[in-house]
Amino acid sequence: MRKCLASFYITLGFVSLWTTEASTGSCNCGRDNLNLLKNKCNNTEGVYDLTCYARHKKDLVSFCEWKGDNSTSYTLYTQQRRCKCVKVHQKNGIWTSDDFYVVANHTATAHVIASSGYLHWCTYKNFSGNPSKITLCGPHSKLTYKRISGHLTVQVEWGDEISFIKSFFVEYKEFNTTSWKEQQSKNNKECVLWYLTTSLPYELRIRCDPTEECVQCPRSEVIMVPPELTDAPSIQLEIQDHIQNRFISPGQRKAVVKWEYPNSEAVAYYNVTVRKVSGEPSDQDSFRTEDSSLTLILSYSAYNISVSALNTAGSSPVSSIATEQMDEWRDSFGSFSVNITSNNSFSLSWNSSVSSVCYSVEWWAKGQIPTFRPFYEKQKHKQITGETDSIFQPYIRYYFVLHTRPYPDICKIKNVNNSETTYGTAQAYFTEGSPIGAPGNVSILNITQHSSVITWSPVSEEDLRGFLLGYYIYLTWDNSETSFTVNPSVYSYELQNLESNSAYRVQLSAFTTAGEGQRSDFKHFVTNPLEFTALNSIIAAVVVGIIILLLAVHLSCRLLHRAKKLLWPSIPNPENSNAVQKIEISYELGILEPLNRQRLEESEGCDSSTVCVVGSKREASPLCSPPIAQAGVPTTLLLNEDEDSPSIPEQIAPPDTPTQVPTNESESTKTFPMDFNKTDSTLNTSVDEEITTFESKDPGETISNTTRSDFIPASQPAVVFMSDYTTMEIFQQVTMAGIQGPSIQTVKPGLVPVHPGQDYVRQSYFSQETVQ
């Protein structure tokens, strides 16, 4: 369609530019008529730059041209030996005549009459010259150019004038500049321009070098040369099969070729070439497009796809991309098998349900170029023999691909696009052998107490030399060995039921129908003695964290306690001092004396669970004098078996009143020891008592003893007790120094009431008892 439109417009332009104008009247070349016209048409306007040239063709011919108005009619008369009229044409404001024959070395004259249609208005011009002196060569009849590696090669064709032109000049300049450069060719056909800027377009003008045969050499029109295409297109290939695109038939692929070019404005079109790797020819394998993509429907054969950008100055470097064969299509449409019968023949078998009768088979070994063979066959098997280009070798794997073609007339490819469908693939050996290599990269992973995982890489196809049937795994420990067989598609295996903390060795080998291959080197490993899991790690971390936290808390408490003592010491409370306690104790004993006496009088007797202790009555002496015992007043302590410590001493009746208490077979004597171990002790009133314990064997028997208490003289100096309160200690020392008479008596610490609120008092009692 585009070619038809271009032809139409070119023809229309040619017709519009070259318009034949009728002459003004009949052609009368008489001398009188020419003189009449010369005298009559004396106007100077209408004909400009009239000139005539002679050209070298089969014979010497001449033509004339001038500039004039399109609305004016022109008549050309030529005269050399005789007169004749010549037709003229107009093109871009320039009038040109047809060629007319002339004779060399004879003067020729051209007369031009211009008429505008007005009466008595016309213009007359003439031109005379020797044809050998006005010969003209050029412009060229055909010009081609090509840009590559920074230089421009211009090739020119001169037509019939080629024998008269020895060389020519090329004038050139960069586009949109004014300075022209010129270079002369070394012959009349080709001229090379060097050191051009590849990314810029150029303008050219061509003219011949003048000679005797070519007196005049006019310049040609300006020729635009586009930039050089130095970059290769960036090409991408997207492939979809019938699984990815349901509109594609099984056995075919949709290949979408896309490309990009950095300077796409300088590109006129792109050329895409698609050829099979096997070299099988096709009637159409090249596609020209102005777009930046091309969609093809191809079979599962291997193809080479190349793309290049082109313009009038040349083509860019080629970008290529290849599609590979698809081995996974084996037995995809049915049974397809190959049997290599000899070193240059094989037989094919396929399913009889295939409707096509035109096939093509390709086969190759790894690293080789595929060989092809188209054939016509109505049966479901084919024997191919005599393929001298392909000699089958033993222990080498060969790949076979069978294609079907839709046209039965000939089995060759008419169009590489959408003309072939792959039926299936197969693999075959001429002779199989056992592997000469062992599995590589054997590794032992995930070792535990009772298991481990073995991984390996497969044997290479060159070392396999046959179809792989599986792997043997040999496990050795101590003096024992066992083996396992795994599938050929497996590349890892887990060993189980292993003994913990034991050493093992592993070997692997591959096997084919011809036998077992070489074993790999030993791989040693030792199972774990203990299984240390992540849970154990977490538990251990928690326990360690708790221990560290407890230690930190304990250390912090001790540091805080020490800091408190240093920064905030305890302030003593005088109310809780030893002196105040002594005053309170003496006062409380005096108050409790009548109550104790009344409690003793109310008591009728003692049972077996009560111990009655009768002692002399005593009074707490003032701080400034020793205590004086009152004769005849006993002191009785009631001790219950249920009580852990003696109760507060109570005042009881005088010794004249007998008291019945249960007695035991023997008397027990208790001595209250002195407590000198306490640092902070208090001074207590010293009392010497004689305590008689009455024990009764029978519940009805009553024994009464009266013990008179006397004061025991002090046999040692007064004792000074140190406490936290320095002032009260000095006061007490002075008081003790002034005591005259009997020494201070001590009582059991439990006999002195102590207030539980006395936080700062730590009491010490100096007690002494004499039991008779």
PDB file of C-alpha atoms in Angstrom, residues 574-590 620-624 681-686 719-723 728-733 735-736 739 744 752-755 758 761 763-766:
ATOM      1  CA  PRO A 574      16.185   8.888 125.501  1.00  0.00           C
ATOM      2  CA  GLU A 575      12.779   7.462 126.312  1.00  0.00           C
ATOM      3  CA  ASN A 576      14.106   3.972 125.515  1.00  0.00           C
ATOM      4  CA  SER A 577      17.323   4.318 127.541  1.00  0.00           C
ATOM      5  CA  ASN A 578      18.400   1.901 130.318  1.00  0.00           C
ATOM      6  CA  ALA A 579      17.931   4.425 133.122  1.00  0.00           C
ATOM      7  CA  VAL A 580      14.345   5.137 132.165  1.00  0.00           C
ATOM      8  CA  GLN A 581      13.651   1.397 132.009  1.00  0.00           C
ATOM      9  CA  LYS A 582      15.001   0.859 135.533  1.00  0.00           C
ATOM     10  CA  ILE A 583      12.742   3.565 136.902  1.00  0.00           C
ATOM     11  CA  GLU A 584       9.743   2.110 135.125  1.00  0.00           C
ATOM     12  CA  ILE A 585      10.549  -1.442 136.306  1.00  0.00           C
ATOM     13  CA  SER A 586      10.749  -0.372 139.976  1.00  0.00           C
ATOM     14  CA  TYR A 587       7.527   1.536 139.654  1.00  0.00           C
ATOM     15  CA  GLU A 588       5.699  -1.331 137.971  1.00  0.00           C
ATOM     16  CA  LEU A 589       6.844  -3.884 140.575  1.00  0.00           C
ATOM     17  CA  GLY A 590       5.460  -1.754 143.356  1.00  0.00           C
ATOM     18  CA  ALA A 620      13.118  -2.616 143.968  1.00  0.00           C
ATOM     19  CA  SER A 621      15.537  -0.229 145.514  1.00  0.00           C
ATOM     20  CA  PRO A 622      15.968   3.209 144.242  1.00  0.00           C
ATOM     21  CA  LEU A 623      18.724   3.946 141.838  1.00  0.00           C
ATOM     22  CA  CYS A 624      20.743   5.685 144.536  1.00  0.00           C
ATOM     23  CA  SER A 681      23.073  -4.614 128.355  1.00  0.00           C
ATOM     24  CA  THR A 682      20.937  -2.874 130.923  1.00  0.00           C
ATOM     25  CA  LEU A 683      21.376  -2.683 134.634  1.00  0.00           C
ATOM     26  CA  ASN A 684      18.762  -4.701 136.584  1.00  0.00           C
ATOM     27  CA  THR A 685      18.020  -4.790 140.253  1.00  0.00           C
ATOM     28  CA  SER A 686      20.051  -7.599 141.955  1.00  0.00           C
ATOM     29  CA  VAL A 719      29.745  -3.553 137.226  1.00  0.00           C
ATOM     30  CA  VAL A 720      29.491  -0.884 134.558  1.00  0.00           C
ATOM     31  CA  PHE A 721      27.505  -1.921 131.430  1.00  0.00           C
ATOM     32  CA  MET A 722      28.240  -0.125 128.184  1.00  0.00           C
ATOM     33  CA  SER A 723      25.348   0.718 125.875  1.00  0.00           C
ATOM     34  CA  MET A 728      23.196   7.547 130.551  1.00  0.00           C
ATOM     35  CA  GLU A 729      26.159   5.154 130.976  1.00  0.00           C
ATOM     36  CA  ILE A 730      28.227   7.838 132.712  1.00  0.00           C
ATOM     37  CA  PHE A 731      25.204   8.613 134.898  1.00  0.00           C
ATOM     38  CA  GLN A 732      24.860   4.967 135.840  1.00  0.00           C
ATOM     39  CA  GLN A 733      28.555   4.630 136.673  1.00  0.00           C
ATOM     40  CA  THR A 735      25.163   5.921 140.644  1.00  0.00           C
ATOM     41  CA  MET A 736      26.755   2.478 141.046  1.00  0.00           C
ATOM     42  CA  ILE A 739      25.894   2.246 146.396  1.00  0.00           C
ATOM     43  CA  ILE A 744      22.706  -5.778 143.571  1.00  0.00           C
ATOM     44  CA  VAL A 752      11.367  -8.055 134.371  1.00  0.00           C
ATOM     45  CA  PRO A 753       8.562  -6.647 132.165  1.00  0.00           C
ATOM     46  CA  VAL A 754       9.825  -5.055 129.026  1.00  0.00           C
ATOM     47  CA  HIS A 755       7.802  -2.827 126.715  1.00  0.00           C
ATOM     48  CA  GLN A 758      11.441  -0.140 122.947  1.00  0.00           C
ATOM     49  CA  VAL A 761      16.920  -0.988 123.946  1.00  0.00           C
ATOM     50  CA  GLN A 763      18.864  -5.348 127.692  1.00  0.00           C
ATOM     51  CA  SER A 764      21.386  -7.496 129.539  1.00  0.00           C
ATOM     52  CA  TYR A 765      20.692  -8.938 132.876  1.00  0.00           C
ATOM     53  CA  PHE A 766      23.316  -9.860 135.395  1.00  0.00           C
TER      54      PHE A 766
END
